[in-house]
Amino acid sequence: MEPNSHNVELEELRDRISWLIRLRWVAVLGVLVTIWVSRRFLGVHLEVTPLFAIAIALAGYNVVFWIVGKWVPVATSEAGVSYFANFQIALDLLALTGFIHFSGGIENPFICYYVFHIVIASILLSRVATYLQVTFAIALLVGLALFEATGVIRHYHLRGFIPTELYQIRTYMFGVLFAIGTMLYFTAFMATSITSRLRRREAEIVRLSDALRKHAEDLSGTYEALRQLEGVRSDYLHRVAHHIRSPLATVERMLAVVAEGRTGQLSSRALEMLERARLRVRDLLSLARDLLVLSRTREAPPLGEREVVDLVTIIRDAEADFREQASQASVALTADCPEYPVEVTGDPETLKELLDNLVSNAIKYTPVGGEVRITLEQKVNLAELSVSDSGIGIPKDEQDQVFEEFYRAANARELGKEGTGLGLSIVKAIVETFDGRLSCESEEGGGTCFRVALPCQVGRSRRERAPWGI
Ligand code: ADP
C-alpha cells in the first residue's frame, strides 16, 4: 500500500500507544518500589493489599492492551485507535485515583502525578480529548476529596508521614484541588500547544517526503526512458558503423591495389588524389571502429567474460606496441610498473582499449622531443594507472568537454592532427564499467596527465608479506 499522511499518522499513533504500554510497566514497578520504600525506610503505614491489587490490575490490563494492540483489528482503524488510547488513559487515571485513595487521598504528595497522565494524553490524543481527560481527572480528584471529607468513603490516613488529618481542613482541601486543577489545565494547554505544533511539522514532513518520493519516481521514470533511448541510439550507431565498415574496408583495399599500380600506371597527380582518398577512407574506418568499440563498451559486459587480468602485462604490451609509433614521432615512451602483478577483474581487450586510447592520444598530442610516461601503482585494493605527457595540454575551459562524444579541443584541431573525438568517450565508458574513477590534469602547453583508478585484488606482494602485515 502507498504510504500517505493518513497512514503515517495512524502508524505514529499506534507507535505511541506501544510506547505508553511500555511506560506502564515502569509505573507498575514504580508503585511496588514506592510501597516498599515508604514502609521500609520512611515508616509510613500503608494499606498494602489494595495497593498491591492496583499494581496487579495495572499489570493485568497492560497485558490485555498489549494483546489488543498487537492482534485485534479494532486497533487498526483511526477511530478504533483513538478510542483505544482514550480508554487506556481514562483507566490509568482511575488507577492513579485508586492508588491515591488507598494511600492518604489528597494528603498524598503523589497527587501531582496526574500531570504525567495529562502530558501523555496530549501526546496521544486530540486537543479536545485531552481537555476532556483533564476534566475527568479533576472530577475524580474532587469526588475523591469530597467523598473522603464527608465520610462517604473511607479515608486511609498516611500514619507516620502526615501528623494531622489534613484532608478534613476545608481550606487545605480546596487549596490543593485548586492548585492541582489549574496545574492540570495549564499543563494540558502547554502540552497540546507544543504537540499540535509538532504534529503540523510532522504533517509537513510527511507531505514533503511524499512529494520527494513522487519526484524520485518521476526521475527514475525519466532515467529509464533515457536509458532506453541511449540503448536505441547505441544500437543504431552500432548497426551503422558495422554496415559501413565492411564496404569501407573493401574500398580501402581496392584503392591500395590501384595505388600500387597493379591496375596500370597512374599519373603523379592521380596518385596524389588516390593517396588523399585512402587517407580519408582510413579516417572513416577508424571512426567506424571507434563507434563500434563505444557502443560495445556501453552494453554492460556479460559477467562470464570477466577474468583476472594483470595490468602490468597490459602496460608492457602497450609499451611494446607503441614503441615504433613513439620513435617515429620522436617522443620518449617509458613505463613504470611494480614488479608484482596488479590484478583487476575484467576483459583484457577492454583494458587494452583503454590504455591504447590514452597512450595514442599522448603520443599524438606531444610534439617532437617530448615524453610520454605510463605509471602503475597499487594502493591496497585500488590500481592507479596514469598516462602523462609533456604535450600541448588541454585548455582549462575544455577539460570537461573532451570526454563528450566527438568533442575535440580547439588546440588539437588547430594542430591538424586527425581524430574522431571518440577516444576519451570510450575511456570514460570503460572506466564506468569497472566502477573506477577517471580524472585529468592538464595545462595548455604544459602537458596532460590522465589518471584512472580501478578496483583491484589485494596485491600479491601484500599477500606474500602476510601474516606479518604491511
Ligand atoms: P581524438 O580522436 O580527437 O584524439 P579523443 O576523444 O581521444 O579524440 O580526445 C578528445 C580530445 O581531447 C582531443 O581532441 C584533444 O583535444 C584532447 N586530448 C585528449 N588527449 C590529449 C592529450 N594527451 N593531450 C592533449 N589533448 C588531449
Coordinates of C-alpha atoms and ligand atoms in Angstrom, one line a residue:
M1 CA 0.0 0.0 0.0
E2 CA 1.2 3.5 -0.8
P3 CA 2.1 5.3 2.4
N4 CA 0.2 8.6 2.8
S5 CA 0.0 11.1 5.6
H6 CA -3.2 9.4 6.9
N7 CA -1.5 6.1 7.2
V8 CA 1.6 7.6 8.7
E9 CA -0.4 9.4 11.4
L10 CA -2.2 6.1 12.2
E11 CA 1.1 4.3 12.4
E12 CA 2.5 7.1 14.6
L13 CA -0.4 6.8 17.0
R14 CA -0.1 3.0 17.2
D15 CA 3.6 3.5 17.9
R16 CA 2.9 5.9 20.7
I17 CA 0.3 3.6 22.2
S18 CA 3.0 0.9 22.3
W19 CA 5.3 3.4 24.0
L20 CA 2.5 4.0 26.6
I21 CA 2.2 0.3 27.2
R22 CA 6.0 0.1 27.8
L23 CA 5.8 3.1 30.1
R24 CA 3.0 1.4 32.1
W25 CA 5.4 -1.3 33.1
V26 CA 7.6 1.4 34.7
A27 CA 4.5 2.6 36.5
V28 CA 3.8 -0.9 37.9
L29 CA 7.4 -1.1 39.1
G30 CA 7.2 2.4 40.5
V31 CA 4.1 1.5 42.6
L32 CA 5.8 -1.5 44.0
V33 CA 9.0 0.4 44.8
T34 CA 7.1 3.2 46.4
I35 CA 5.2 0.9 48.7
W36 CA 8.4 -0.8 49.7
V37 CA 10.5 2.3 50.2
S38 CA 7.6 4.1 52.1
R39 CA 7.2 1.2 54.5
R40 CA 10.8 0.1 54.9
F41 CA 12.6 3.4 55.0
L42 CA 10.1 6.1 55.8
G43 CA 8.0 4.1 58.3
V44 CA 4.7 5.1 56.6
H45 CA 1.8 3.0 57.4
L46 CA 0.2 1.9 54.1
E47 CA -2.7 -0.3 53.2
V48 CA -0.6 -2.8 51.3
T49 CA -3.3 -5.1 50.0
P50 CA -5.4 -2.7 47.9
L51 CA -2.2 -1.0 46.7
F52 CA -0.8 -4.3 45.5
A53 CA -4.2 -5.1 44.0
I54 CA -3.9 -1.9 42.0
A55 CA -0.4 -2.7 40.8
I56 CA -1.6 -6.2 39.7
A57 CA -4.7 -4.7 38.0
L58 CA -2.3 -2.2 36.2
A59 CA -0.1 -5.1 35.0
G60 CA -3.1 -7.2 34.1
Y61 CA -4.8 -4.6 31.9
N62 CA -1.5 -3.7 30.4
V63 CA -1.1 -7.2 29.1
V64 CA -4.6 -7.1 27.7
F65 CA -3.8 -3.8 26.0
W66 CA -0.6 -5.2 24.6
I67 CA -2.5 -8.2 23.1
V68 CA -5.3 -5.9 21.7
G69 CA -2.8 -3.5 20.2
K70 CA -1.0 -6.3 18.5
W71 CA -3.7 -8.6 17.3
V72 CA -7.1 -7.1 17.5
P73 CA -8.4 -5.4 14.3
V74 CA -10.1 -2.6 16.3
A75 CA -6.6 -1.1 16.7
T76 CA -6.1 -0.7 13.0
S77 CA -8.7 1.9 12.1
E78 CA -8.2 5.5 13.1
A79 CA -11.4 5.8 15.2
G80 CA -10.6 2.4 16.8
V81 CA -7.0 3.5 17.7
S82 CA -8.3 6.8 19.1
Y83 CA -10.9 5.1 21.4
F84 CA -8.3 2.6 22.4
A85 CA -5.9 5.4 23.5
N86 CA -8.7 7.4 25.3
F87 CA -9.8 4.3 27.1
Q88 CA -6.3 3.5 28.3
I89 CA -5.7 7.0 29.7
A90 CA -9.1 7.0 31.4
L91 CA -8.3 3.7 33.0
D92 CA -4.9 5.0 34.1
L93 CA -6.5 8.0 35.7
L94 CA -8.8 5.6 37.6
A95 CA -5.9 3.5 38.7
L96 CA -4.0 6.6 39.9
T97 CA -7.1 7.8 41.8
G98 CA -7.4 4.4 43.4
F99 CA -3.7 4.5 44.4
I100 CA -4.1 8.0 45.8
H101 CA -7.3 7.0 47.7
F102 CA -5.6 4.0 49.4
S103 CA -2.5 6.0 50.3
G104 CA -3.8 9.1 52.0
G105 CA -6.1 10.8 49.5
I106 CA -5.3 14.4 48.8
E107 CA -2.7 14.3 51.6
N108 CA -0.5 12.1 49.3
P109 CA 2.2 14.1 47.6
F110 CA 1.9 11.8 44.6
I111 CA -1.3 13.6 43.7
C112 CA 0.8 15.7 41.3
Y113 CA 1.4 12.6 39.2
Y114 CA -1.9 13.4 37.4
V115 CA 0.3 15.8 35.4
F116 CA 2.1 12.9 33.7
H117 CA -1.2 11.4 32.5
I118 CA -2.2 14.8 31.1
V119 CA 1.1 15.1 29.2
I120 CA 0.7 11.6 27.9
A121 CA -2.9 12.4 26.9
S122 CA -1.7 15.5 24.9
I123 CA 0.9 13.4 23.1
L124 CA -1.6 10.7 22.2
L125 CA -5.0 12.5 21.8
S126 CA -6.6 15.4 20.1
R127 CA -6.8 18.8 22.0
V128 CA -10.5 18.3 22.8
A129 CA -10.0 14.8 24.1
T130 CA -7.0 15.9 26.2
Y131 CA -9.2 18.6 27.9
L132 CA -11.9 16.1 28.4
Q133 CA -9.4 13.8 30.1
V134 CA -8.2 16.7 32.3
T135 CA -11.8 17.4 33.3
F136 CA -12.3 13.7 34.1
A137 CA -9.1 13.7 36.2
I138 CA -10.3 16.7 38.1
A139 CA -13.7 15.2 38.6
L140 CA -12.1 12.1 40.0
L141 CA -10.0 14.1 42.4
V142 CA -12.8 16.4 43.5
G143 CA -15.1 13.4 44.0
L144 CA -12.4 11.6 46.0
A145 CA -11.6 14.6 48.2
L146 CA -15.3 15.4 48.8
F147 CA -16.4 11.8 49.5
E148 CA -13.5 11.3 51.9
A149 CA -14.1 14.6 53.6
T150 CA -17.8 13.9 54.0
G151 CA -17.2 10.3 55.1
V152 CA -19.0 8.7 52.1
I153 CA -15.9 6.6 51.5
R154 CA -13.1 5.8 54.0
H155 CA -10.0 7.9 54.3
Y156 CA -6.7 6.0 54.6
H157 CA -4.5 8.2 56.6
L158 CA -0.8 8.2 56.0
R159 CA 0.2 7.5 59.5
G160 CA 3.8 8.1 60.2
F161 CA 4.0 10.6 57.4
I162 CA 1.3 13.3 57.9
P163 CA 0.9 14.3 61.5
T164 CA -2.7 15.7 61.3
E165 CA -5.8 14.8 59.3
L166 CA -5.2 17.4 56.6
Y167 CA -8.0 16.2 54.4
Q168 CA -10.6 17.5 56.8
I169 CA -9.2 21.0 56.7
R170 CA -11.5 22.6 54.1
T171 CA -9.1 25.4 53.1
Y172 CA -6.3 22.9 52.6
M173 CA -8.6 20.6 50.5
F174 CA -9.8 23.5 48.3
G175 CA -6.3 24.9 48.0
V176 CA -4.9 21.5 46.9
L177 CA -7.8 20.9 44.5
F178 CA -7.5 24.4 43.0
A179 CA -3.7 24.1 42.6
I180 CA -3.9 20.7 41.0
G181 CA -6.9 21.6 38.8
T182 CA -5.2 24.7 37.4
M183 CA -1.9 22.9 37.1
L184 CA -3.6 20.2 35.0
Y185 CA -5.4 22.7 32.7
F186 CA -2.2 24.7 32.2
T187 CA -0.2 21.5 31.5
A188 CA -2.9 20.4 29.0
F189 CA -2.8 23.9 27.4
M190 CA 1.0 23.9 27.1
A191 CA 1.5 20.3 26.1
T192 CA -1.3 20.4 23.5
S193 CA 0.1 23.6 22.0
I194 CA 3.5 22.1 21.7
T195 CA 2.2 18.8 20.3
S196 CA -0.1 20.4 17.8
R197 CA 2.8 22.4 16.5
L198 CA 4.9 19.3 16.3
R199 CA 2.1 17.5 14.5
R200 CA 1.8 20.2 12.0
R201 CA 5.5 19.9 11.3
E202 CA 5.2 16.2 11.1
A203 CA 2.4 16.5 8.6
E204 CA 4.5 18.9 6.6
I205 CA 7.4 16.5 6.7
V206 CA 5.1 13.7 5.5
R207 CA 3.8 15.9 2.7
L208 CA 7.3 16.9 1.7
S209 CA 8.6 13.3 1.7
D210 CA 5.5 12.3 -0.3
A211 CA 6.4 15.0 -2.9
L212 CA 10.0 13.9 -2.8
R213 CA 9.1 10.3 -3.4
K214 CA 6.9 11.3 -6.3
H215 CA 9.8 13.3 -7.7
A216 CA 12.1 10.4 -7.3
E217 CA 9.6 8.2 -9.1
D218 CA 9.3 10.7 -11.9
L219 CA 13.1 11.0 -12.1
S220 CA 13.6 7.2 -12.2
G221 CA 11.0 7.0 -15.0
T222 CA 12.8 9.7 -16.9
Y223 CA 16.1 8.0 -16.3
E224 CA 14.7 4.7 -17.5
A225 CA 13.3 6.4 -20.7
L226 CA 16.7 8.0 -21.2
R227 CA 18.4 4.7 -20.7
Q228 CA 16.2 3.1 -23.3
L229 CA 16.8 5.9 -25.7
E230 CA 20.5 5.6 -25.1
G231 CA 20.2 1.9 -25.8
V232 CA 18.4 2.6 -29.1
R233 CA 20.9 5.2 -30.1
S234 CA 23.8 2.9 -29.2
D235 CA 22.2 0.1 -31.2
Y236 CA 21.7 2.4 -34.1
L237 CA 25.3 3.6 -34.1
H238 CA 26.5 0.0 -33.8
R239 CA 24.5 -1.1 -36.9
V240 CA 25.5 2.0 -38.9
A241 CA 29.2 1.5 -38.0
H242 CA 29.0 -2.2 -38.7
H243 CA 27.4 -1.6 -42.1
I244 CA 29.8 1.0 -43.3
R245 CA 32.9 -0.7 -42.1
S246 CA 33.0 -3.7 -44.5
P247 CA 32.4 -1.6 -47.7
L248 CA 34.9 0.9 -46.5
A249 CA 37.5 -1.8 -45.9
T250 CA 36.8 -3.1 -49.4
V251 CA 37.2 0.4 -50.8
E252 CA 40.5 0.8 -48.9
R253 CA 41.8 -2.5 -50.3
M254 CA 40.8 -1.6 -53.8
L255 CA 42.4 1.9 -53.5
A256 CA 45.6 0.2 -52.3
V257 CA 45.6 -2.1 -55.3
V258 CA 45.2 0.8 -57.7
A259 CA 47.8 2.9 -55.8
E260 CA 50.3 0.1 -56.0
G261 CA 50.0 0.3 -59.8
R262 CA 48.6 -3.2 -60.2
T263 CA 45.8 -1.9 -62.5
G264 CA 48.1 0.2 -64.6
Q265 CA 50.4 3.2 -64.4
L266 CA 48.9 6.4 -62.8
S267 CA 50.0 9.9 -63.3
S268 CA 51.6 11.5 -60.2
R269 CA 48.5 13.8 -59.9
A270 CA 46.1 10.8 -59.9
L271 CA 48.4 9.1 -57.4
E272 CA 48.3 12.0 -55.1
M273 CA 44.5 12.2 -55.3
L274 CA 44.4 8.5 -54.6
E275 CA 46.5 8.8 -51.5
R276 CA 44.3 11.6 -50.2
A277 CA 41.2 9.4 -50.8
R278 CA 42.9 6.5 -49.0
L279 CA 43.7 8.8 -46.0
R280 CA 40.0 9.8 -45.9
V281 CA 38.8 6.3 -46.1
R282 CA 41.2 5.3 -43.3
D283 CA 39.8 8.1 -41.1
L284 CA 36.3 6.8 -41.8
L285 CA 37.4 3.3 -41.0
S286 CA 38.8 4.4 -37.7
L287 CA 35.6 6.4 -37.0
A288 CA 33.6 3.2 -37.7
R289 CA 35.9 1.2 -35.4
D290 CA 35.6 3.8 -32.6
L291 CA 31.8 3.8 -32.9
L292 CA 31.7 0.0 -32.7
V293 CA 34.0 0.0 -29.6
L294 CA 32.0 2.7 -27.9
S295 CA 28.6 1.0 -28.5
R296 CA 30.1 -2.3 -27.4
T297 CA 31.5 -0.8 -24.2
R298 CA 28.2 0.8 -23.3
E299 CA 26.5 -2.5 -23.3
A300 CA 27.4 -3.9 -19.8
P301 CA 29.9 -6.7 -20.4
P302 CA 28.4 -10.1 -19.5
L303 CA 29.8 -11.4 -16.2
G304 CA 31.0 -14.5 -17.9
E305 CA 33.5 -12.6 -20.0
R306 CA 35.2 -11.2 -16.9
E307 CA 38.5 -12.7 -15.9
V308 CA 41.5 -11.8 -13.8
V309 CA 43.8 -9.6 -15.8
D310 CA 47.3 -8.4 -14.9
L311 CA 47.6 -4.7 -15.6
V312 CA 51.4 -4.9 -15.6
T313 CA 51.2 -7.2 -18.6
I314 CA 48.7 -5.0 -20.4
I315 CA 51.1 -2.0 -19.9
R316 CA 54.2 -3.9 -21.0
D317 CA 52.3 -5.0 -24.2
A318 CA 51.1 -1.4 -24.9
E319 CA 54.7 -0.1 -24.4
A320 CA 55.9 -2.6 -27.0
D321 CA 53.1 -1.9 -29.4
F322 CA 53.6 1.9 -29.3
R323 CA 57.4 1.9 -29.3
E324 CA 57.6 2.3 -33.0
Q325 CA 54.9 5.0 -33.3
A326 CA 56.6 6.9 -30.5
S327 CA 60.0 6.8 -32.0
Q328 CA 58.6 7.9 -35.4
A329 CA 57.1 10.9 -33.6
S330 CA 60.4 11.4 -31.7
V331 CA 58.7 11.0 -28.4
A332 CA 60.3 9.1 -25.5
L333 CA 57.9 6.5 -24.2
T334 CA 58.5 4.9 -20.7
A335 CA 56.5 2.7 -18.4
D336 CA 57.0 2.4 -14.7
C337 CA 55.2 -0.6 -13.2
P338 CA 55.5 -2.7 -10.0
E339 CA 57.5 -5.9 -10.0
Y340 CA 54.4 -7.9 -9.0
P341 CA 51.2 -8.4 -10.9
V342 CA 48.4 -5.9 -10.3
E343 CA 45.2 -7.8 -10.9
V344 CA 41.8 -6.5 -11.9
T345 CA 38.7 -8.4 -12.9
G346 CA 37.6 -7.7 -16.4
D347 CA 38.1 -8.3 -20.0
P348 CA 41.7 -7.9 -21.3
E349 CA 40.6 -6.5 -24.6
T350 CA 38.7 -3.7 -23.0
L351 CA 41.6 -2.8 -20.7
K352 CA 43.9 -2.8 -23.7
E353 CA 41.5 -0.5 -25.5
L354 CA 41.5 1.9 -22.5
L355 CA 45.3 2.1 -22.4
D356 CA 45.7 2.3 -26.2
N357 CA 43.4 5.3 -26.4
L358 CA 45.3 7.2 -23.6
V359 CA 48.8 6.3 -25.0
S360 CA 47.9 7.0 -28.6
N361 CA 46.5 10.4 -27.6
A362 CA 49.5 11.2 -25.5
I363 CA 51.9 10.5 -28.4
K364 CA 49.7 12.2 -30.9
Y365 CA 49.4 15.4 -28.9
T366 CA 53.1 15.6 -27.9
P367 CA 55.5 17.5 -30.1
V368 CA 58.9 16.2 -31.2
G369 CA 61.3 15.7 -28.3
G370 CA 58.6 15.3 -25.7
E371 CA 57.9 12.4 -23.5
V372 CA 55.1 10.1 -22.6
R373 CA 55.1 8.2 -19.3
I374 CA 52.8 5.3 -18.2
T375 CA 52.8 4.6 -14.5
L376 CA 51.0 2.0 -12.4
E377 CA 50.8 1.8 -8.6
Q378 CA 48.8 -0.4 -6.3
K379 CA 47.2 1.2 -3.3
V380 CA 45.7 -1.8 -1.3
N381 CA 42.6 -2.6 -3.5
L382 CA 43.0 0.2 -6.0
A383 CA 45.1 0.1 -9.1
E384 CA 46.2 3.7 -10.0
L385 CA 47.2 4.0 -13.6
S386 CA 48.3 7.3 -15.2
V387 CA 49.4 8.3 -18.6
S388 CA 51.2 11.7 -18.6
D389 CA 52.8 13.6 -21.4
S390 CA 54.6 16.8 -22.0
G391 CA 52.4 17.8 -24.9
I392 CA 50.1 20.6 -26.0
G393 CA 47.8 20.2 -23.0
I394 CA 44.0 20.9 -22.9
P395 CA 42.6 24.4 -22.4
K396 CA 41.1 24.8 -18.9
D397 CA 37.6 25.6 -20.1
E398 CA 37.5 22.5 -22.4
Q399 CA 38.8 19.9 -19.9
D400 CA 35.4 18.6 -19.0
Q401 CA 34.1 18.6 -22.6
V402 CA 36.8 16.4 -24.0
F403 CA 35.1 13.4 -22.5
E404 CA 32.0 14.1 -24.6
E405 CA 31.5 12.2 -27.8
F406 CA 33.0 13.9 -30.9
Y407 CA 34.4 16.8 -28.9
R408 CA 37.9 17.9 -29.9
A409 CA 39.6 20.8 -28.2
A410 CA 40.5 23.9 -30.2
N411 CA 44.3 23.5 -29.9
A412 CA 44.1 19.8 -31.1
R413 CA 42.1 20.8 -34.1
E414 CA 44.5 23.7 -34.9
L415 CA 47.4 21.3 -34.7
G416 CA 45.9 19.5 -37.7
K417 CA 46.1 16.0 -36.1
E418 CA 43.3 13.7 -37.3
G419 CA 40.9 12.3 -34.7
T420 CA 37.4 11.1 -34.2
G421 CA 36.8 12.7 -30.8
L422 CA 35.6 9.3 -29.5
G423 CA 38.7 8.0 -27.8
L424 CA 38.1 9.7 -24.4
S425 CA 34.4 8.8 -24.5
I426 CA 35.5 5.2 -24.9
V427 CA 37.9 5.5 -22.0
K428 CA 35.2 7.1 -19.8
A429 CA 32.7 4.3 -20.7
I430 CA 35.3 1.6 -19.9
V431 CA 36.2 3.1 -16.6
E432 CA 32.5 3.3 -15.7
T433 CA 32.0 -0.4 -16.4
F434 CA 34.8 -1.1 -13.9
D435 CA 33.3 1.2 -11.3
G436 CA 36.5 3.1 -11.4
R437 CA 37.4 6.8 -11.4
L438 CA 38.8 8.9 -14.2
S439 CA 40.4 12.3 -13.9
C440 CA 42.5 14.7 -15.9
E441 CA 45.1 17.3 -15.0
S442 CA 46.3 19.4 -17.8
E443 CA 47.8 22.8 -18.6
E444 CA 47.7 24.3 -22.0
G445 CA 51.2 24.0 -23.4
G446 CA 52.4 22.2 -20.3
G447 CA 51.3 18.6 -20.7
T448 CA 48.5 16.4 -19.6
C449 CA 48.0 13.6 -17.2
F450 CA 45.1 11.2 -17.2
R451 CA 44.6 9.2 -14.1
V452 CA 42.5 6.0 -13.9
A453 CA 41.7 4.3 -10.5
L454 CA 40.3 0.8 -10.9
P455 CA 39.3 -1.6 -8.1
C456 CA 41.7 -4.5 -8.0
Q457 CA 42.5 -7.5 -6.0
V458 CA 44.8 -7.1 -2.9
G459 CA 48.3 -7.2 -4.4
R460 CA 50.4 -10.3 -4.5
S461 CA 53.2 -8.5 -2.8
R462 CA 51.0 -7.8 0.1
R463 CA 49.6 -11.3 0.3
E464 CA 53.1 -12.7 0.2
R465 CA 54.1 -10.4 3.1
A466 CA 51.2 -11.8 5.3
P467 CA 50.9 -12.7 8.1
W468 CA 53.5 -10.2 9.3
G469 CA 51.4 -7.3 7.9
I470 CA 52.0 -4.4 5.7
Ligands
ADP1 P1 40.7 12.4 -30.7 O1 40.4 11.4 -31.6 O2 40.4 13.8 -31.1 O3 42.0 12.3 -30.1 P2 39.7 11.8 -28.1 O4 38.3 11.6 -27.6 O5 40.7 10.8 -27.8 O6 39.6 12.3 -29.5 O7 40.1 13.1 -27.3 C1 39.3 14.2 -27.3 C2 40.1 15.5 -27.2 O8 40.8 15.6 -26.0 C3 41.2 15.6 -28.3 O9 40.6 16.0 -29.5 C4 42.1 16.6 -27.6 O10 41.6 17.9 -27.8 C5 42.0 16.3 -26.2 N1 43.1 15.3 -25.7 C6 43.0 14.0 -25.5 N2 44.1 13.5 -25.0 C7 45.0 14.6 -25.0 C8 46.4 14.7 -24.7 N3 47.1 13.7 -24.2 N4 46.9 15.9 -24.8 C9 46.2 17.0 -25.2 N5 44.9 16.9 -25.6 C10 44.3 15.7 -25.5

